[in-house]
XYZ file of N, CA and C in Angstrom:
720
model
N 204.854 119.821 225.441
C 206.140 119.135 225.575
C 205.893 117.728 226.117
N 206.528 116.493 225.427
C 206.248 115.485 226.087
C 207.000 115.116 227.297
N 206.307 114.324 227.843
C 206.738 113.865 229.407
C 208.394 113.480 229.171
N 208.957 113.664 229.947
C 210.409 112.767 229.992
C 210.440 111.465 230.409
N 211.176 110.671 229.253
C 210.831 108.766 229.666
C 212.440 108.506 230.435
N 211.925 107.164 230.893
C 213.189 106.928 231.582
C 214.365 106.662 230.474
N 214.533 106.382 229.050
C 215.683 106.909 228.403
C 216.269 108.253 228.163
N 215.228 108.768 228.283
C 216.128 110.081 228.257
C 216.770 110.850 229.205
N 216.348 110.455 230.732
C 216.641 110.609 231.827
C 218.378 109.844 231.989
N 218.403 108.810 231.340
C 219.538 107.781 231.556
C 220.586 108.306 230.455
N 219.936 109.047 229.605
C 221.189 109.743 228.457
C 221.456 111.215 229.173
N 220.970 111.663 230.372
C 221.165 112.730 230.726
C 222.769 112.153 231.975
N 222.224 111.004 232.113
C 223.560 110.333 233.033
C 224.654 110.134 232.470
N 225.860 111.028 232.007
C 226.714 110.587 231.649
C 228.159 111.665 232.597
N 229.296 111.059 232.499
C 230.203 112.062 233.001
C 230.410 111.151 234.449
N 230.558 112.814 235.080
C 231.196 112.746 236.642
C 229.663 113.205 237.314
N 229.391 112.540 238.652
C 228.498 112.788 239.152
C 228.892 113.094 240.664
N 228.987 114.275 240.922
C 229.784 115.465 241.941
C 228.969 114.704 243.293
N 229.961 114.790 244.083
C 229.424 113.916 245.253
C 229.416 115.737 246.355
N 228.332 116.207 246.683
C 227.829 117.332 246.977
C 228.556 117.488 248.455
N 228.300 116.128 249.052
C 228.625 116.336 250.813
C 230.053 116.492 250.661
N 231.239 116.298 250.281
C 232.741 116.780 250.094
C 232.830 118.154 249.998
N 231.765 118.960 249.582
C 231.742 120.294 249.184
C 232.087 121.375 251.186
N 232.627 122.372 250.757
C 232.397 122.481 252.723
C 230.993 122.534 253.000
N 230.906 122.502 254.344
C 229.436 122.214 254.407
C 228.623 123.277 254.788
N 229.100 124.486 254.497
C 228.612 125.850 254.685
C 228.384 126.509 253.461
N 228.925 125.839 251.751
C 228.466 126.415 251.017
C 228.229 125.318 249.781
N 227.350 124.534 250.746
C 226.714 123.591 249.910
C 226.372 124.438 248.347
N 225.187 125.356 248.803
C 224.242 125.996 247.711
C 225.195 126.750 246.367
N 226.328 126.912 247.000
C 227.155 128.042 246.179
C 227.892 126.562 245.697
N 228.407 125.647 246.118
C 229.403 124.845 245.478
C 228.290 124.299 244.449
N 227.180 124.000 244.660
C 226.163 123.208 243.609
C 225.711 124.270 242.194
N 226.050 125.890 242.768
C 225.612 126.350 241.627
C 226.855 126.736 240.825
N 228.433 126.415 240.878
C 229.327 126.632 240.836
C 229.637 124.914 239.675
N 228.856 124.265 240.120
C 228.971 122.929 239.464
C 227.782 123.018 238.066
N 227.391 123.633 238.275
C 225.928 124.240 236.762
C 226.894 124.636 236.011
N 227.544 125.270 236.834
C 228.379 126.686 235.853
C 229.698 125.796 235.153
N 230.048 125.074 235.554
C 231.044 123.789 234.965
C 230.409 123.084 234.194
N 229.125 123.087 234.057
C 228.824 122.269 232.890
C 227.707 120.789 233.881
N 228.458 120.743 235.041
C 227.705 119.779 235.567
C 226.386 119.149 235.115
N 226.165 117.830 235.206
C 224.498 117.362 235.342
C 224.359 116.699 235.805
N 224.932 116.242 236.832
C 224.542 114.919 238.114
C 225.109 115.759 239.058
N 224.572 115.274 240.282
C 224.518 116.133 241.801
C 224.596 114.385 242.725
N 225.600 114.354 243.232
C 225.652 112.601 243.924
C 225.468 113.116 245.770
N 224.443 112.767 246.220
C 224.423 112.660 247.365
C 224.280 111.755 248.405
N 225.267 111.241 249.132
C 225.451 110.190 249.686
C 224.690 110.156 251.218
N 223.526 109.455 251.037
C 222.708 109.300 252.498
C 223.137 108.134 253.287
N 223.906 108.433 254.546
C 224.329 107.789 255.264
C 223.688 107.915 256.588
N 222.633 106.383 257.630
C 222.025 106.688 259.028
C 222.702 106.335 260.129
N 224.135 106.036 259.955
C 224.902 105.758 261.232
C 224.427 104.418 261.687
N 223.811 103.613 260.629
C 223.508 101.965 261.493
C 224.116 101.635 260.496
N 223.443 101.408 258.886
C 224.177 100.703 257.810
C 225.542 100.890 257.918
N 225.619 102.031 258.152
C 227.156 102.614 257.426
C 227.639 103.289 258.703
N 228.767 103.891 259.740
C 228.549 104.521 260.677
C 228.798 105.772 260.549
N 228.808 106.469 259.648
C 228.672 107.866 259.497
C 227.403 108.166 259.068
N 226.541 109.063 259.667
C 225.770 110.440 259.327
C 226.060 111.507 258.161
N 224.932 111.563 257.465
C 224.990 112.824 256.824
C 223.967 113.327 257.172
N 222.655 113.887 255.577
C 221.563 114.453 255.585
C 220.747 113.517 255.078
N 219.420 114.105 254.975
C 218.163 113.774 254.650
C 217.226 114.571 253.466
N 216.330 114.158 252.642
C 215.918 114.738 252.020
C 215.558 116.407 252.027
N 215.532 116.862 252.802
C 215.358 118.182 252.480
C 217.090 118.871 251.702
N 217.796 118.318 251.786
C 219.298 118.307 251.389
C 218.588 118.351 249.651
N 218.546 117.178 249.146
C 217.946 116.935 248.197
C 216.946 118.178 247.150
N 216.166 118.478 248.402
C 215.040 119.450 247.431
C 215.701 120.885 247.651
N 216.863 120.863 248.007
C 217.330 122.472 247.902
C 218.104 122.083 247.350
N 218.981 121.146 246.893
C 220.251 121.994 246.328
C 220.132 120.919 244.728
N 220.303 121.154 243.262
C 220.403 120.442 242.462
C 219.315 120.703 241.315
N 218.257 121.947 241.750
C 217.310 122.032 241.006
C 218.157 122.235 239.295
N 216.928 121.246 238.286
C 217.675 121.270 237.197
C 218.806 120.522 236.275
N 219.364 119.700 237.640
C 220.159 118.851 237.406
C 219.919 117.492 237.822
N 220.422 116.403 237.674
C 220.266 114.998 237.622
C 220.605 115.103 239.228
N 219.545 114.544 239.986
C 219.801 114.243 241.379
C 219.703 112.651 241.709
N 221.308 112.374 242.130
C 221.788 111.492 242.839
C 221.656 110.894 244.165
N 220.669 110.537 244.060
C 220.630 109.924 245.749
C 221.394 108.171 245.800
N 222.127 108.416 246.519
C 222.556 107.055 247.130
C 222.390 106.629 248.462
N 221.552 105.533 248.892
C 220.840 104.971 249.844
C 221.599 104.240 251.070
N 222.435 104.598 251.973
C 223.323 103.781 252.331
C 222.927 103.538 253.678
N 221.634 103.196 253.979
C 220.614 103.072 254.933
C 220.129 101.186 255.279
N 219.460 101.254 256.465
C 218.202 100.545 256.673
C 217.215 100.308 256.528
N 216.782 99.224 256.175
C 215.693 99.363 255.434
C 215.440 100.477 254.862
N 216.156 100.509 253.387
C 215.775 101.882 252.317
C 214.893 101.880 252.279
N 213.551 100.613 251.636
C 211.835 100.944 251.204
C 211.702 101.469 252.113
N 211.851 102.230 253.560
C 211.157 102.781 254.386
C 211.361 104.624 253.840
N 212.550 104.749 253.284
C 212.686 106.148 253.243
C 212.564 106.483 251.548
N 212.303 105.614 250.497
C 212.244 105.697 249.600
C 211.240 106.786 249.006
N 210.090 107.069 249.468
C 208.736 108.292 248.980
C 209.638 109.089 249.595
N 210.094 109.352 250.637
C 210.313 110.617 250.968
C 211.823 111.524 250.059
N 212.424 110.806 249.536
C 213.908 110.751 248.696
C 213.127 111.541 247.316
N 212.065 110.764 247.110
C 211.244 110.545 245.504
C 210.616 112.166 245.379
N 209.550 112.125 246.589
C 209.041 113.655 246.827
C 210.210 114.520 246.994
N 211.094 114.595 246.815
C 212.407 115.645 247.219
C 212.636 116.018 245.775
N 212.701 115.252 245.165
C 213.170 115.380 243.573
C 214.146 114.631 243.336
N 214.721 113.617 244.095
C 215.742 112.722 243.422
C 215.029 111.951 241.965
N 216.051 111.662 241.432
C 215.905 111.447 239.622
C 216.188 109.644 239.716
N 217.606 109.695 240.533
C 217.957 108.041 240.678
C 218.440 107.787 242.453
N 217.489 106.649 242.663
C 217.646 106.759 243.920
C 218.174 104.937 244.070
N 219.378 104.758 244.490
C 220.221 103.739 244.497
C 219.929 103.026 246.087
N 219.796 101.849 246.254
C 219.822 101.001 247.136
C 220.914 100.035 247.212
N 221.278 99.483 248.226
C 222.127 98.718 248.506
C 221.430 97.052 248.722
N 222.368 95.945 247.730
C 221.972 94.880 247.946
C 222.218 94.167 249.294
N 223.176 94.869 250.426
C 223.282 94.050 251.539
C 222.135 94.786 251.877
N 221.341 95.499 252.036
C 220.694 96.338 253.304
C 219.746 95.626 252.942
N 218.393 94.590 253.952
C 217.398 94.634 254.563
C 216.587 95.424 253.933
N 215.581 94.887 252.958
C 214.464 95.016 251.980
C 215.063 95.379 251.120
N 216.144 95.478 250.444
C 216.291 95.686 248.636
C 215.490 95.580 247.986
N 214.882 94.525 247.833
C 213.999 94.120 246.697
C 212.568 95.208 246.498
N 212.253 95.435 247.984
C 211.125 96.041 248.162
C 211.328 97.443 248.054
N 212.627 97.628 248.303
C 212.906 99.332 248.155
C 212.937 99.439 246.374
N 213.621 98.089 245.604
C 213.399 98.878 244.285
C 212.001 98.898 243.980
N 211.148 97.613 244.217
C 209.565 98.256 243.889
C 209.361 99.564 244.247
N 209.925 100.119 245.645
C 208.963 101.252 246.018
C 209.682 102.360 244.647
N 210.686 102.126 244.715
C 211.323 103.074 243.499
C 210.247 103.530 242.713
N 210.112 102.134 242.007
C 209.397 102.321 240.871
C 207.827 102.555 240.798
N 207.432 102.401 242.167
C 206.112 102.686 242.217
C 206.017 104.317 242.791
N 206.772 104.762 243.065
C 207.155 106.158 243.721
C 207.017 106.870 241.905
N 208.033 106.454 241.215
C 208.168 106.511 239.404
C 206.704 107.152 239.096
N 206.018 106.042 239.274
C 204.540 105.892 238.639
C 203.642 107.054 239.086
N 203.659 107.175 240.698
C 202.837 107.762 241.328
C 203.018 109.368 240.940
N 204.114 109.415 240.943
C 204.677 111.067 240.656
C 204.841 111.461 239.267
N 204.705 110.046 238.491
C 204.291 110.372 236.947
C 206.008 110.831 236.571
N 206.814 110.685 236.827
C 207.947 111.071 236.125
C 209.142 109.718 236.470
N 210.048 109.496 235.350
C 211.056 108.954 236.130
C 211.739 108.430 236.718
N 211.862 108.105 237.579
C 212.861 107.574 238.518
C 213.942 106.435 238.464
N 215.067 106.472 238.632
C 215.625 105.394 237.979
C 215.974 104.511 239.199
N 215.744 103.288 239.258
C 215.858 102.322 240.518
C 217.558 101.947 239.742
N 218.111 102.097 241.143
C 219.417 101.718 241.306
C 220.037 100.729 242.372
N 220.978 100.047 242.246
C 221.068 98.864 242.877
C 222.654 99.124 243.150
N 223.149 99.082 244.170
C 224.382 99.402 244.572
C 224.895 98.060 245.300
N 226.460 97.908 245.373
C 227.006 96.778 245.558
C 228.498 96.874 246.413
N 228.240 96.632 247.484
C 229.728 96.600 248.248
C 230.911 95.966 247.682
N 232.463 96.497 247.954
C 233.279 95.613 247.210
C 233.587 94.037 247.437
N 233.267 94.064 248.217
C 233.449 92.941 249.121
C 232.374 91.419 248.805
N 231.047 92.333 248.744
C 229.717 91.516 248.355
C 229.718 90.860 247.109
N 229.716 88.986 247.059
C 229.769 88.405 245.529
C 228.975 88.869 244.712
N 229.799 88.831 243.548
C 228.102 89.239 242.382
C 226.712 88.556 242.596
N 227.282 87.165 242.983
C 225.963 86.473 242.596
C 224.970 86.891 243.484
N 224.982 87.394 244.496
C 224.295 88.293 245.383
C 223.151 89.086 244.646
N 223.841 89.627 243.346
C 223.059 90.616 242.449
C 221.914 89.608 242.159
N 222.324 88.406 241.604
C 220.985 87.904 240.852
C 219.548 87.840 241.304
N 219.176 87.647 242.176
C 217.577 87.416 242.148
C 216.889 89.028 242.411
N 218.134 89.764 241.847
C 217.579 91.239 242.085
C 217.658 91.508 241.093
N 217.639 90.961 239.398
C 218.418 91.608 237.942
C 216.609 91.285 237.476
N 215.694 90.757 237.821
C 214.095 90.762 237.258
C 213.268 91.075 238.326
N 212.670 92.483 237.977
C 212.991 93.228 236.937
C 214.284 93.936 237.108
N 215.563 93.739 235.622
C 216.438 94.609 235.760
C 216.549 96.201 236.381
N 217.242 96.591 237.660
C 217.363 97.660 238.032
C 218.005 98.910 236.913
N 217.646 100.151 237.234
C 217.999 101.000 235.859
C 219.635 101.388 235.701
N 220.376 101.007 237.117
C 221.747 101.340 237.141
C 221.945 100.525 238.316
N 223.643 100.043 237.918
C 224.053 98.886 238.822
C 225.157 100.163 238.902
N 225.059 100.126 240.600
C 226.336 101.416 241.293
C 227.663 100.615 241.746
N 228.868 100.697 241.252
C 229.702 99.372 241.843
C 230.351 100.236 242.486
N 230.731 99.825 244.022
C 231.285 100.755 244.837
C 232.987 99.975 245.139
N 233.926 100.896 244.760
C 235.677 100.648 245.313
C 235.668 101.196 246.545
N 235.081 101.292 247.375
C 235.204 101.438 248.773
C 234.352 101.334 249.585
N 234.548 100.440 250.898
C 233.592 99.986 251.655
C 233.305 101.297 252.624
N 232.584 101.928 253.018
C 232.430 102.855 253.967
C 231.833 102.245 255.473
N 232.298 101.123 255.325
C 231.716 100.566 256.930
C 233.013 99.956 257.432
N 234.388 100.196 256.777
C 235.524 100.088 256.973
C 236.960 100.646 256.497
N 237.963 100.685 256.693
C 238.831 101.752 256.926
C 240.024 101.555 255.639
N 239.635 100.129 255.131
C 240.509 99.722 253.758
C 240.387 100.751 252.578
N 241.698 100.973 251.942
C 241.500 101.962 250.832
C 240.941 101.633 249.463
N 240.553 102.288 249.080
C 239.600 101.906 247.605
C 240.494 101.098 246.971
N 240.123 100.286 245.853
C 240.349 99.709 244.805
C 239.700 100.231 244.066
N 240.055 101.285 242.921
C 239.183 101.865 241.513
C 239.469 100.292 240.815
N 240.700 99.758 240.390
C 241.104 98.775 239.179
C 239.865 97.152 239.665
N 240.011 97.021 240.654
C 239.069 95.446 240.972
C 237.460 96.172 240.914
N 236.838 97.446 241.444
C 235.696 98.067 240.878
C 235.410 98.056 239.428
N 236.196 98.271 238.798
C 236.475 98.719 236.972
C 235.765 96.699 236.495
N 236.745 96.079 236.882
C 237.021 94.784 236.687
C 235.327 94.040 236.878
N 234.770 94.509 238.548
C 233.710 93.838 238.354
C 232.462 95.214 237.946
N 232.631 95.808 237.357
C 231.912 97.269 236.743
C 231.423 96.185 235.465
N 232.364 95.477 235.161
C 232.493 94.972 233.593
C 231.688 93.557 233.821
N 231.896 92.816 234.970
C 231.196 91.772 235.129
C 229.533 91.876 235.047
N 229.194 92.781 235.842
C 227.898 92.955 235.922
C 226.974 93.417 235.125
N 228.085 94.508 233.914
C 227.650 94.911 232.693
C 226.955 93.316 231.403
N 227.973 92.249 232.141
C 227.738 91.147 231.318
C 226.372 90.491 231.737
N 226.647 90.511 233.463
C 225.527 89.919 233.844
C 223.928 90.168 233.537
N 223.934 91.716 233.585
C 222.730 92.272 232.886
C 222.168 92.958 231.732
N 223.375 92.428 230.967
C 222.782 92.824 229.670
C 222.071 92.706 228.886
N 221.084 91.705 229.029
C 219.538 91.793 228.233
C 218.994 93.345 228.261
N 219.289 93.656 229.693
C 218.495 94.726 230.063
C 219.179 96.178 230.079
N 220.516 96.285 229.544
C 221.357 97.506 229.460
C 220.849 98.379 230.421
N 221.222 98.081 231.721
C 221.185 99.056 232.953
C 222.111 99.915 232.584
N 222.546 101.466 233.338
C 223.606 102.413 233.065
C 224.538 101.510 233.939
N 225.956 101.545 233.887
C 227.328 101.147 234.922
C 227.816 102.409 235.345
N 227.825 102.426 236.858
C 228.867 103.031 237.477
C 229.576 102.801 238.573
N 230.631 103.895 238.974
C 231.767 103.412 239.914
C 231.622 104.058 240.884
N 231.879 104.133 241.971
C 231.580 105.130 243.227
C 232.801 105.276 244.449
N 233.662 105.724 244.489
C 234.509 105.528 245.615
C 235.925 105.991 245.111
N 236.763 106.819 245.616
C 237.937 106.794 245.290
C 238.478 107.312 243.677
N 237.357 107.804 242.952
C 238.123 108.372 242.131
C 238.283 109.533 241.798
N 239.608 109.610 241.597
C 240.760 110.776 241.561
C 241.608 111.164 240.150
N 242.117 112.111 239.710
C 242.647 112.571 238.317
C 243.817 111.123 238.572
N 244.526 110.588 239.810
C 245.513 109.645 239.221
C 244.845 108.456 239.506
N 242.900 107.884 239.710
C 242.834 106.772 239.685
C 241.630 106.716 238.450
N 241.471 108.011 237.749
C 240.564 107.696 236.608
C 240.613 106.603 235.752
N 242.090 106.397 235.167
C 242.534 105.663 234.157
C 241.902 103.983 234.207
N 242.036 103.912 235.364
C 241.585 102.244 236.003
C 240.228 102.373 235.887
N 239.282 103.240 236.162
C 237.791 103.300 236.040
C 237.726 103.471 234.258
N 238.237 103.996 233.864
C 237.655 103.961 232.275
C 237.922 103.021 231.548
N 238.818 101.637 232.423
C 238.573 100.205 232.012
C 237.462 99.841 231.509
N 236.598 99.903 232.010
C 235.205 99.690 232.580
C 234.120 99.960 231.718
N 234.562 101.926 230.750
C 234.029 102.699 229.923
C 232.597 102.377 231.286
N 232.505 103.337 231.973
C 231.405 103.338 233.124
C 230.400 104.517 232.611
N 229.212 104.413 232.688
C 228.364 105.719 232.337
C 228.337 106.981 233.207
N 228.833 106.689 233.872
C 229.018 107.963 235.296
C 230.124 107.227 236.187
N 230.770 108.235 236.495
C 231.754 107.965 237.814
C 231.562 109.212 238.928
N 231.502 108.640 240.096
C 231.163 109.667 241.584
C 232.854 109.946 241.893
N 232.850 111.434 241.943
C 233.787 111.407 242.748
C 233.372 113.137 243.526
N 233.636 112.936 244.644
C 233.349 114.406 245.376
C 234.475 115.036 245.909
N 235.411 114.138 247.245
C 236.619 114.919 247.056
C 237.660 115.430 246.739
N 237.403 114.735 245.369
C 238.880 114.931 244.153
C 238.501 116.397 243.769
N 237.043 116.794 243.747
C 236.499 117.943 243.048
C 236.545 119.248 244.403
N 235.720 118.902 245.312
C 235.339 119.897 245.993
C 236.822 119.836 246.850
N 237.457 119.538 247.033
C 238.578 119.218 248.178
C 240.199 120.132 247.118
N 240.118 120.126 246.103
C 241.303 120.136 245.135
C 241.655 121.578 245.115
N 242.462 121.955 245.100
C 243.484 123.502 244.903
C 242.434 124.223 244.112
N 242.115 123.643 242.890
C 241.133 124.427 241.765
C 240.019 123.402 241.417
N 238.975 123.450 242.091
C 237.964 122.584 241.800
C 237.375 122.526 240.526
N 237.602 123.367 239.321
C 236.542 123.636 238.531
C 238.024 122.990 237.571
N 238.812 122.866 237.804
C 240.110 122.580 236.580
C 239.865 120.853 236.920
N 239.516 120.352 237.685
C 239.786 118.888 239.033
C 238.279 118.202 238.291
N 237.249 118.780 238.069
C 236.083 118.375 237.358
C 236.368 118.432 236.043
N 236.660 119.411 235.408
C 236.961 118.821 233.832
C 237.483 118.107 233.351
N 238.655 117.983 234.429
C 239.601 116.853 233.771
C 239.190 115.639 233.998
N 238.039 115.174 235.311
C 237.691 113.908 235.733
C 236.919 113.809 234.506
N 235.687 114.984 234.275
C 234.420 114.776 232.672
C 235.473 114.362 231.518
N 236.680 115.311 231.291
C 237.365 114.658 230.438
C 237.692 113.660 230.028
N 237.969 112.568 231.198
C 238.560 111.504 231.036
C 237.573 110.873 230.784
N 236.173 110.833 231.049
C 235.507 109.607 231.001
C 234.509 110.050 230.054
N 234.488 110.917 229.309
C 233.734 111.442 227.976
C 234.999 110.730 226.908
N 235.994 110.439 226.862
C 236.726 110.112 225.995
C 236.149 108.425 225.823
N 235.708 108.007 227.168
C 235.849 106.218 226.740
C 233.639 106.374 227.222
N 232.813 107.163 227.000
C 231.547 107.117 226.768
C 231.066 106.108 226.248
N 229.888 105.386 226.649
C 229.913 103.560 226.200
C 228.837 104.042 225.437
N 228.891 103.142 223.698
C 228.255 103.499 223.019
C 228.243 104.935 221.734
N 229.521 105.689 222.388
C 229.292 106.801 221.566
C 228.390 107.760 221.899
N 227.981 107.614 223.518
C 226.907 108.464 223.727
C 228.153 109.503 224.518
N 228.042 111.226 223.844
C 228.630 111.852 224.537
C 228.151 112.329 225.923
N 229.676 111.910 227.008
C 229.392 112.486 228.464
C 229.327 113.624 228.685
């Protein structure tokens, strides 16, 4: 069987990518295998160290238990990420996203990609973007183009409510900005069955949403309808 290249890894990215920590936090393992059973193939886990961002979550061992099989989502919402980047990589994350405000970006996507190399599979370097933070911020980080630009509608280092529609808006900017290099687009923050519509402006390759899913009356009706919506506007014709 041949190796898996990083396109085919990036056609495995499509849909809703289940944000795991919304799930209760006692049945992580059962909500992740409950998300297989929906069809799921992204697992979004949001690593937060209480300096970048001031909430706490987990750490890689989170990672290497729960998602086997499926597209693992790591999002980096740390200090100096290149410092925790091998250890994310050895876990089994698939795409491991950094933030352009945080202190070594640049060096955390090398380590990405040299983490890629070393482990011989993979890895998709991701580049994440506060709402707040100008695009042009992105540029001296687009060579070498990152494999997915994460556009986030909500700041988590403050208490303002998402914007899905101004996310959607610059989802689309950045799609322009780097398109030599057709990175995947996605949205991260705030979306919900009544704020989908504004994200599929965008036609985004993945959208995060965790507590629309794990939080909802019927979680498994709350995920189809989010895959629904954004398999209808799939960029390219590639089905989500």
């Amino acid at each position: 069987m041949p190796a898996p290249s990083v396109q085919s890894l990036k056609e495995r990215c499509r849909g809703i990518s289940a944000g795991i920590f919304a799930a209760p936090c006692g049945a992580l393992a059962d909500s992740t295998r409950r998300l297989a059973d929906w069809g799921g193939q992204l697992i979004h886990f949001d690593v937060m160290d209480g300096v970048f961002v001031p909430q706490i979550t987990a750490g890689p061992d989170f990672v290497k238990a729960l998602g086997d099989g499926m597209v693992r989502d790591v999002h980096l919402m740390v200090e100096c990420p290149d410092r925790h980047v091998a250890a994310f990589a050895e876990a089994g994350a698939d795409i491991i996203s950094v933030h352009v405000e945080a202190p070594g970006a640049a060096r955390a996507l090398a380590a990405i990609r040299a983490a890629s190399a070393e482990l011989g599979r993979p890895i998709l370097a991701g580049l994440a973007i506060m709402p707040d933070t100008p695009l042009a911020d992105l540029v001296p980080l687009l060579n070498p183009a990152p494999d997915l630009m994460l556009v986030l509608a909500l700041d988590p280092r403050r208490k303002a409510p998402p914007c899905v529609g101004e996310a959607a808006a610059r989802a689309r900017a950045i799609r322009e900005m780097a398109a030599p290099a057709r990175p995947l687009v996605a949205i991260d923050g705030g979306i919900t069955e009544q704020s989908i519509a504004e994200a599929m402006c965008a036609s985004p390759d993945f959208a995060v949403s965790g507590s629309a899913i794990f939080r909802a009356a019927a979680p498994e009706a709350a995920f189809r309808r989010l895959a629904g919506a954004l398999r209808r506007t799939a960029p390219d014709g590639v089905p989500a």
